[in-house]
Coordinates of C-alpha atoms in Angstrom, one line a residue:
M48 CA -20.6 7.3 16.0
A49 CA -17.4 8.5 14.5
N50 CA -17.6 10.6 11.4
L51 CA -15.9 8.9 8.5
A52 CA -16.4 11.7 6.0
T53 CA -13.2 13.1 4.5
S54 CA -12.1 16.1 2.5
F55 CA -8.9 14.9 0.7
I56 CA -7.3 17.9 -1.0
G57 CA -10.8 19.4 -1.1
I58 CA -12.4 16.3 -2.6
K59 CA -15.2 15.3 -0.3
S60 CA -16.4 11.7 0.2
P61 CA -18.6 10.1 2.8
N62 CA -15.8 7.7 3.8
P63 CA -12.1 7.3 3.2
F64 CA -12.5 4.1 1.1
W65 CA -11.9 4.7 -2.7
L66 CA -11.6 2.1 -5.4
A67 CA -8.2 2.4 -7.1
S68 CA -7.8 2.9 -10.9
A69 CA -8.0 -0.6 -12.2
P70 CA -10.4 -3.1 -13.9
P71 CA -13.1 -2.5 -11.3
T72 CA -13.4 1.2 -12.3
D73 CA -13.4 0.7 -16.1
K74 CA -17.0 1.7 -16.8
E75 CA -20.2 3.3 -15.6
Y76 CA -21.8 0.0 -14.7
N77 CA -19.0 -1.0 -12.3
V78 CA -18.7 2.4 -10.7
V79 CA -22.4 2.8 -10.0
R80 CA -22.4 -0.7 -8.4
A81 CA -19.5 0.4 -6.3
Y82 CA -21.3 3.6 -5.1
K83 CA -24.4 1.6 -4.3
A84 CA -22.3 -0.8 -2.2
G85 CA -21.0 2.2 -0.2
W86 CA -17.6 3.2 -1.6
G87 CA -16.8 6.8 -0.9
G88 CA -15.0 7.4 -4.2
V89 CA -13.4 5.9 -7.2
V90 CA -10.4 6.6 -9.4
W91 CA -11.6 5.9 -13.0
K92 CA -9.4 3.4 -14.8
T93 CA -6.6 5.2 -16.7
L94 CA -7.6 7.0 -19.8
G95 CA -5.3 7.8 -22.8
L96 CA -5.7 9.9 -25.9
D97 CA -7.4 8.7 -29.1
G98 CA -4.8 7.3 -31.5
P99 CA -3.3 3.8 -31.9
P100 CA -5.8 1.6 -30.2
I101 CA -5.0 0.0 -26.8
V102 CA -5.2 -3.8 -27.5
N103 CA -5.2 -6.1 -24.4
V104 CA -4.4 -9.8 -24.6
N105 CA -7.3 -12.2 -25.0
G106 CA -5.6 -14.8 -22.9
P107 CA -5.2 -14.8 -19.1
R108 CA -4.4 -11.3 -17.7
Y109 CA -3.7 -12.2 -14.1
G110 CA -1.2 -14.4 -12.3
A111 CA -1.6 -15.3 -8.7
V112 CA 0.2 -16.2 -5.4
W113 CA -1.8 -18.3 -3.0
G114 CA -1.3 -19.2 0.6
A115 CA -1.5 -22.8 1.8
D116 CA -5.3 -22.5 2.2
R117 CA -5.6 -21.0 -1.3
R118 CA -6.2 -17.6 0.1
L119 CA -5.2 -15.1 -2.6
L120 CA -2.0 -13.3 -1.3
A121 CA -1.2 -11.4 -4.5
M122 CA -2.1 -11.0 -8.1
N123 CA 0.1 -10.1 -11.1
N124 CA -1.7 -8.0 -13.6
I125 CA -0.7 -7.6 -17.3
E126 CA -3.8 -5.6 -18.4
L127 CA -3.1 -2.2 -20.0
I128 CA -5.0 1.1 -19.6
T129 CA -8.6 1.3 -20.7
D130 CA -9.2 -0.1 -24.2
R131 CA -12.6 1.6 -24.4
P132 CA -13.0 4.8 -26.6
L133 CA -12.1 8.0 -24.8
E134 CA -15.3 9.6 -25.8
V135 CA -17.4 6.8 -24.2
N136 CA -15.4 7.0 -21.0
L137 CA -15.8 10.8 -20.8
R138 CA -19.5 10.6 -21.4
E139 CA -20.0 8.0 -18.7
I140 CA -17.8 9.9 -16.2
K141 CA -19.9 13.0 -16.7
Q142 CA -23.1 11.1 -16.2
V143 CA -21.9 9.3 -13.1
K144 CA -20.7 12.5 -11.5
R145 CA -24.1 14.1 -12.2
D146 CA -25.9 11.2 -10.7
W147 CA -23.7 10.8 -7.6
P148 CA -22.5 14.3 -6.6
D149 CA -21.7 13.3 -3.0
R150 CA -19.1 10.7 -4.1
A151 CA -15.5 11.4 -5.1
L152 CA -14.7 10.7 -8.8
V153 CA -11.1 11.2 -9.8
V154 CA -9.9 10.3 -13.3
S155 CA -6.6 8.5 -13.9
L156 CA -4.6 9.7 -16.9
M157 CA -1.6 8.5 -19.0
V158 CA -0.5 10.1 -22.2
P159 CA 2.8 10.6 -24.1
C160 CA 5.3 12.8 -22.3
D161 CA 4.7 16.1 -24.2
E162 CA 2.9 19.2 -23.1
E163 CA 0.4 19.2 -26.0
S164 CA -0.9 15.7 -25.2
W165 CA -1.5 16.6 -21.6
Q166 CA -3.1 19.9 -22.5
T167 CA -5.4 18.1 -24.9
I168 CA -6.7 15.4 -22.6
L169 CA -7.0 17.7 -19.6
K170 CA -9.3 20.0 -21.5
R171 CA -11.6 17.1 -22.3
V172 CA -11.5 15.6 -18.9
E173 CA -12.3 18.9 -17.2
E174 CA -15.6 19.1 -19.1
T175 CA -16.9 16.1 -17.2
D176 CA -16.9 18.0 -13.9
C177 CA -15.0 15.2 -12.2
D178 CA -13.3 16.0 -8.9
G179 CA -9.7 15.7 -9.9
V180 CA -7.1 13.8 -11.9
E181 CA -4.5 11.2 -10.9
L182 CA -1.4 11.0 -13.1
N183 CA -0.5 7.4 -13.6
F184 CA 3.3 7.4 -13.3
G185 CA 3.4 3.9 -11.8
C186 CA 2.2 1.2 -14.3
P187 CA 5.3 -1.1 -14.7
H188 CA 4.2 -3.1 -17.7
G189 CA 3.1 -2.5 -21.3
M190 CA 2.8 1.2 -21.1
S191 CA 6.2 1.7 -19.6
E192 CA 7.8 0.2 -22.7
R193 CA 6.1 3.1 -24.6
G194 CA 7.7 5.7 -22.4
M195 CA 4.8 6.2 -20.1
G196 CA 3.8 4.9 -16.7
S197 CA 6.7 3.9 -14.5
A198 CA 9.1 5.1 -17.2
V199 CA 8.1 8.6 -16.1
G200 CA 7.7 7.7 -12.5
Q201 CA 11.3 6.5 -12.2
V202 CA 12.7 9.9 -13.3
P203 CA 12.0 12.7 -10.8
E204 CA 12.7 15.4 -13.5
Y205 CA 9.9 14.0 -15.7
I206 CA 7.5 13.8 -12.8
E207 CA 8.1 17.5 -12.0
M208 CA 7.9 18.5 -15.6
V209 CA 4.6 16.8 -16.4
T210 CA 3.0 17.8 -13.1
R211 CA 3.8 21.4 -13.9
W212 CA 2.1 21.0 -17.3
V213 CA -1.0 19.6 -15.6
K214 CA -1.2 22.4 -13.1
K215 CA -0.6 24.9 -15.8
H216 CA -3.4 23.7 -18.0
S217 CA -6.0 22.6 -15.5
R218 CA -7.9 23.9 -12.5
M219 CA -8.5 20.4 -11.2
P220 CA -6.8 18.9 -8.1
C221 CA -3.9 16.8 -9.1
I222 CA -2.8 13.5 -7.5
V223 CA 0.5 12.0 -8.7
K224 CA 0.5 8.2 -8.5
L225 CA 4.0 6.9 -7.7
T226 CA 5.8 3.7 -8.7
P227 CA 7.4 1.5 -6.0
N228 CA 9.9 0.3 -8.6
I229 CA 12.5 2.8 -7.4
A230 CA 15.3 3.0 -4.8
D231 CA 14.1 5.9 -2.8
I232 CA 10.4 6.9 -2.8
R233 CA 11.2 10.3 -1.3
R234 CA 12.8 11.6 -4.5
P235 CA 9.7 11.2 -6.8
A236 CA 7.4 12.6 -4.0
E237 CA 9.6 15.6 -3.7
A238 CA 9.6 16.1 -7.5
A239 CA 5.8 15.9 -7.5
L240 CA 5.6 18.5 -4.8
R241 CA 8.0 20.8 -6.7
G242 CA 5.8 20.4 -9.8
G243 CA 2.7 21.6 -7.8
A244 CA 1.0 18.3 -7.1
D245 CA -1.8 18.6 -4.6
A246 CA -1.2 15.0 -3.3
V247 CA 0.5 11.7 -4.2
S248 CA -0.9 8.2 -4.2
L249 CA 1.1 5.1 -3.6
I250 CA 2.0 2.5 -4.3
N251 CA 1.3 1.4 -7.8
T252 CA 2.1 -2.2 -8.6
V253 CA 5.4 -3.9 -8.1
S254 CA 7.1 -5.3 -11.2
S255 CA 7.0 -9.0 -11.0
I256 CA 6.7 -12.6 -12.3
T257 CA 4.5 -14.6 -10.0
S258 CA 5.4 -18.1 -11.2
V259 CA 6.7 -20.3 -14.1
D260 CA 4.8 -23.3 -15.6
L261 CA 7.3 -26.1 -15.2
D262 CA 5.8 -28.1 -18.1
S263 CA 5.7 -25.3 -20.8
F264 CA 8.5 -23.2 -19.1
S265 CA 6.4 -20.1 -19.6
P266 CA 5.9 -17.4 -17.0
E267 CA 2.4 -17.1 -15.8
P268 CA 0.0 -15.8 -17.0
S269 CA 1.0 -17.6 -20.2
I270 CA -0.1 -16.1 -23.6
G271 CA 0.6 -18.7 -26.3
G272 CA 3.6 -20.1 -24.5
K273 CA 5.2 -16.7 -23.6
G274 CA 4.9 -14.6 -20.5
A275 CA 5.8 -11.0 -19.5
H276 CA 6.4 -9.3 -16.2
G277 CA 3.4 -7.6 -14.8
G278 CA 2.3 -5.5 -11.8
L279 CA 2.0 -7.2 -8.4
C280 CA -0.8 -6.1 -6.1
G281 CA -2.7 -7.5 -3.1
P282 CA -1.9 -8.3 0.6
A283 CA 1.6 -9.3 -0.2
V284 CA 2.6 -5.7 -1.2
K285 CA 1.2 -4.1 1.9
P286 CA 4.5 -4.0 3.9
I287 CA 6.2 -2.3 1.0
A288 CA 3.4 0.2 0.7
L289 CA 3.3 1.0 4.4
N290 CA 7.0 1.7 4.5
M291 CA 6.9 4.0 1.5
V292 CA 3.9 6.0 2.8
A293 CA 5.8 6.4 6.1
E294 CA 8.9 7.5 4.4
I295 CA 7.0 10.4 2.7
A296 CA 5.2 11.3 5.9
R297 CA 8.3 11.6 8.0
N298 CA 10.5 13.3 5.3
P299 CA 10.9 17.0 6.2
E300 CA 10.5 17.9 2.6
T301 CA 7.2 16.1 2.1
R302 CA 5.7 15.7 5.5
D303 CA 2.8 18.1 4.7
L304 CA 2.1 16.5 1.3
P305 CA -1.3 14.7 1.4
V306 CA -1.0 10.9 0.6
S307 CA -3.6 8.5 -0.7
G308 CA -2.5 5.1 0.5
I309 CA -2.6 2.0 -1.8
G310 CA -1.3 -1.5 -1.5
G311 CA -3.0 -4.6 -0.1
V312 CA -5.8 -2.9 1.8
T313 CA -8.2 -5.7 2.6
T314 CA -9.7 -4.9 6.0
W315 CA -10.5 -1.9 8.1
R316 CA -7.3 -2.6 10.1
D317 CA -5.2 -2.3 6.9
A318 CA -6.8 1.0 6.2
A319 CA -6.3 2.3 9.7
E320 CA -2.6 1.4 9.6
F321 CA -2.2 3.4 6.4
M322 CA -3.9 6.3 7.9
A323 CA -1.9 6.1 11.1
L324 CA 1.2 6.4 9.0
G325 CA 0.0 9.5 7.3
A326 CA -2.5 8.6 4.5
G327 CA -5.5 10.8 4.3
N328 CA -7.5 8.0 2.6
V329 CA -7.0 4.6 1.0
Q330 CA -7.6 3.1 -2.4
V331 CA -8.5 -0.5 -2.8
C332 CA -8.4 -2.9 -5.8
T333 CA -7.5 -6.5 -5.1
A334 CA -9.8 -7.0 -2.2
A335 CA -12.7 -5.8 -4.3
M336 CA -11.7 -8.1 -7.1
T337 CA -11.5 -11.0 -4.7
Y338 CA -14.6 -10.5 -2.5
G339 CA -16.8 -8.1 -4.5
F340 CA -17.8 -4.5 -3.8
R341 CA -19.7 -5.2 -0.7
I342 CA -16.5 -5.7 1.3
V343 CA -16.5 -2.0 1.8
Q344 CA -19.4 -2.3 4.3
E345 CA -17.1 -4.4 6.6
M346 CA -14.4 -1.7 6.2
I347 CA -16.8 1.1 7.1
S348 CA -18.3 -0.6 10.1
G349 CA -14.9 -1.8 11.4
L350 CA -13.2 1.5 11.1
S351 CA -16.2 3.3 12.7
Q352 CA -16.2 0.9 15.7
Y353 CA -12.4 1.3 16.1
L354 CA -12.6 5.1 16.1
D355 CA -15.4 4.9 18.7
D356 CA -13.4 2.6 20.9
K357 CA -10.4 4.9 20.7
G358 CA -12.5 8.0 21.5
M359 CA -11.8 9.5 18.1
S360 CA -14.6 11.5 16.6
G361 CA -13.3 11.3 13.0
V362 CA -10.7 10.0 10.6
D363 CA -8.7 13.2 11.0
Q364 CA -7.7 12.2 14.5
L365 CA -6.2 9.0 13.3
I366 CA -4.1 10.3 10.4
G367 CA -0.4 10.4 11.2
R368 CA -0.7 9.1 14.7
A369 CA 2.0 6.5 14.2
V370 CA 4.4 8.8 12.2
P371 CA 6.4 10.0 15.3
N372 CA 7.1 6.4 16.3
V373 CA 8.7 5.6 12.9
T374 CA 12.5 6.0 13.3
D375 CA 15.8 4.8 12.0
W376 CA 17.5 1.7 13.5
Q377 CA 20.2 3.8 15.1
Y378 CA 17.7 5.5 17.4
L379 CA 16.1 2.3 18.7
N380 CA 16.1 2.0 22.5
L381 CA 18.6 -0.7 23.7
N382 CA 17.1 -0.5 27.2
Y383 CA 14.2 -2.5 25.9
V384 CA 14.7 -6.2 26.5
T385 CA 12.2 -9.0 26.2
K386 CA 12.1 -12.8 26.6
A387 CA 9.7 -15.3 25.0
Q388 CA 7.1 -17.0 27.2
I389 CA 5.1 -20.1 26.2
D390 CA 1.6 -20.6 27.6
Q391 CA 1.5 -24.3 28.3
D392 CA -2.3 -24.4 28.5
A393 CA -2.6 -22.9 25.0
C394 CA 0.3 -25.0 23.5
I395 CA -0.8 -27.7 21.0
K396 CA 2.7 -29.4 21.1
C397 CA 3.3 -29.0 17.4
G398 CA 6.9 -28.2 17.9
R399 CA 7.2 -25.5 15.3
C400 CA 8.8 -23.1 17.8
Y401 CA 11.4 -25.7 18.8
A402 CA 12.3 -26.7 15.2
A403 CA 12.6 -23.1 14.1
C404 CA 14.7 -21.9 17.0
E405 CA 16.9 -25.1 17.2
D406 CA 17.7 -25.2 13.5
T407 CA 17.7 -21.5 12.4
S408 CA 18.0 -19.3 15.5
H409 CA 19.6 -19.4 19.0
Q410 CA 18.7 -22.8 20.5
A411 CA 16.7 -21.1 23.1
I412 CA 13.7 -23.6 23.4
A413 CA 14.1 -26.9 25.1
M414 CA 11.8 -29.9 24.4
K415 CA 11.1 -31.7 27.7
P416 CA 9.5 -35.2 28.1
G417 CA 5.9 -35.3 26.9
R418 CA 6.7 -32.7 24.2
V419 CA 6.7 -29.8 26.7
F420 CA 8.5 -26.8 25.2
E421 CA 10.1 -24.3 27.5
V422 CA 12.2 -21.2 26.8
I423 CA 15.8 -21.1 27.9
D424 CA 16.0 -17.5 29.1
A425 CA 19.8 -17.5 29.1
E426 CA 19.8 -18.2 25.3
C427 CA 16.8 -16.2 24.2
V428 CA 17.7 -13.1 22.2
A429 CA 14.1 -12.0 21.8
C430 CA 14.1 -12.4 18.0
N431 CA 10.4 -13.2 18.0
L432 CA 10.7 -16.0 15.5
C433 CA 8.9 -18.4 17.7
V434 CA 5.9 -16.0 18.0
N435 CA 5.7 -15.7 14.2
V436 CA 5.8 -19.5 13.5
C437 CA 3.5 -20.6 16.3
P438 CA 0.0 -21.5 14.8
V439 CA -1.8 -20.5 18.0
E440 CA -2.4 -16.8 18.5
N441 CA -1.0 -15.5 21.8
C442 CA 0.4 -18.9 22.8
I443 CA 3.9 -17.4 22.8
T444 CA 4.3 -13.8 23.9
M445 CA 7.3 -11.5 24.6
K446 CA 7.7 -10.3 28.2
E447 CA 9.6 -7.1 28.9
L448 CA 12.3 -7.1 31.5
P449 CA 12.2 -4.0 33.7
L450 CA 15.2 -1.6 33.9
G451 CA 17.6 -2.9 36.5
A452 CA 16.8 -6.5 35.9
T453 CA 19.6 -8.9 35.0
D454 CA 19.5 -10.2 31.4
P455 CA 19.9 -14.0 31.9
R456 CA 21.6 -14.3 28.5
T457 CA 24.3 -11.8 29.0
G458 CA 24.4 -11.3 32.8
A459 CA 24.3 -7.6 32.2
V460 CA 21.9 -5.2 34.0
V461 CA 19.2 -3.9 31.6
G462 CA 20.1 -0.3 30.7
P463 CA 21.3 2.4 30.8
Y464 CA 21.9 2.8 27.1
A465 CA 19.7 5.2 25.1
N466 CA 20.4 3.8 21.7
W467 CA 23.0 2.1 19.6
T468 CA 25.3 5.1 19.3
T469 CA 25.8 5.2 23.0
H470 CA 26.2 1.4 23.4
L471 CA 29.8 1.1 24.5
N472 CA 30.0 -2.5 23.5
N473 CA 28.9 -1.8 19.9
P474 CA 32.0 -1.7 17.6
M475 CA 30.1 0.5 15.1
A476 CA 29.3 3.0 17.7
K477 CA 33.0 3.1 18.8
A478 CA 34.1 3.6 15.3
A479 CA 31.6 6.5 14.9
E480 CA 33.0 8.1 18.0

C-alpha cells in the first residue's frame, strides 16, 4: 500500500491529515482523542500571553449555511483564541508530545505586534518540545480589532517583521498562517518567505455574516440582539482556498515555499486536490466538528487507495502534480471545442437543463414531445451550465470535437488557434497586436 507518512518542513507524521488550530484542538482531552482516531498531527488552538483575560461570548458562537438537505456547507465562527490559562495549555502540550512522539504537534500563536511579546511566548512554548509554531495572522474577528490576527496578515511588512522576530528568537520550524481577506495572496506569502518562514498555511477563515434573523433583524449568531462578522469555514470556502494555494505554488517567488492546505477539506478527494495543487499536507476543522474525529479514517483509506490505483508509492508523488496545468485565461487553448450530449436513457425528464439554458443561457436545448430534451448543436457554446444543474450524474456530458471538424454553431473549422492572443477574430487580441 502507498506510504502516507510525511515530513513537512522536517515535522514527521504518519499521514498528511492534521487538525487545524480551532476549538477541536483546545485541550489535551480533545487532542488525545484525535490521535487515537488516527490524525497525523494537530495545530494546538491559538495561545496568547497572560494578561487581560480572553473572554468568549456565552451565547451562540457559530452561524451556519446549509444546503437544501440541511447538509452543512459552511460555518461562521466568532470564537476567540483560547480562553484557558497559558500555563495550563503549555503543561498539556508538553505531556501530549511526550505521550505521542510519533505525531505532529504544532502550536498556534498570536500576541501583540512587538518583539518582546513574541520573544517571551516563544521561550515558553519552546520548553514544551513541540514540533513547531504557526503564526496566526489570519483570524478576521475579535483579535483583529486588537491589532492582531488578520490586522497583521493584511500588511506584508508586518508579516515579514514578525516572522523575522520568530526566527531570531526560536529554533522551532515556523509556519505562517495567511488570511484570505486580501486582494493578492502572493504578496503576504512572499513577505513570509522574506522573513524566513519555513512554510505557510492557508486559508484562514473568510470574514463573513452568514444570515440575518428577519424577526429580530440581528445577524446570526445573535448575542442579545446584536451580531458581528465572523470567520467562514467549511466546504463553501474550498474553491477560494484551492485558488490561493495554486497561486502560491505557481508564483516564481514562492513556488518552493512549502504549503499546508486549509479550507473545506471534508473527504480524501478534497485533500488530494489540495496536494495536487502544491500543498504538502492538509489541515481540517469543520469536517471534524461536523462528523467527529473518526472521519480521518475514511480520509486515510481513501487517499491510500487512490495512490495505489494511480501507481504512486507515496504522497510526495502527488504533491504539485496539477500545478503545471494551472494557467491564466489568455493561455487557454481555443482549439478545444465541446458540445453537450444528453443520455436519453439516464434522463429523468425534470427539465432543469432546458429551463436553465432557455432562460439564462443560449437556447441550445429543445423540448420535444414527451418531454424529450435534445441539444441543438448549432446553438451550444459548451458553457457546461446544463451539466451543472442536471440532478443525474453523467446524464449530460461534454463531447470534444476533433481538430478539423466543423463547429455547427459558427460553421468554422475547429483550429488552428493556439490561444486567445492569436485568435484573429478576438478584438482584444487585435488591440494587443
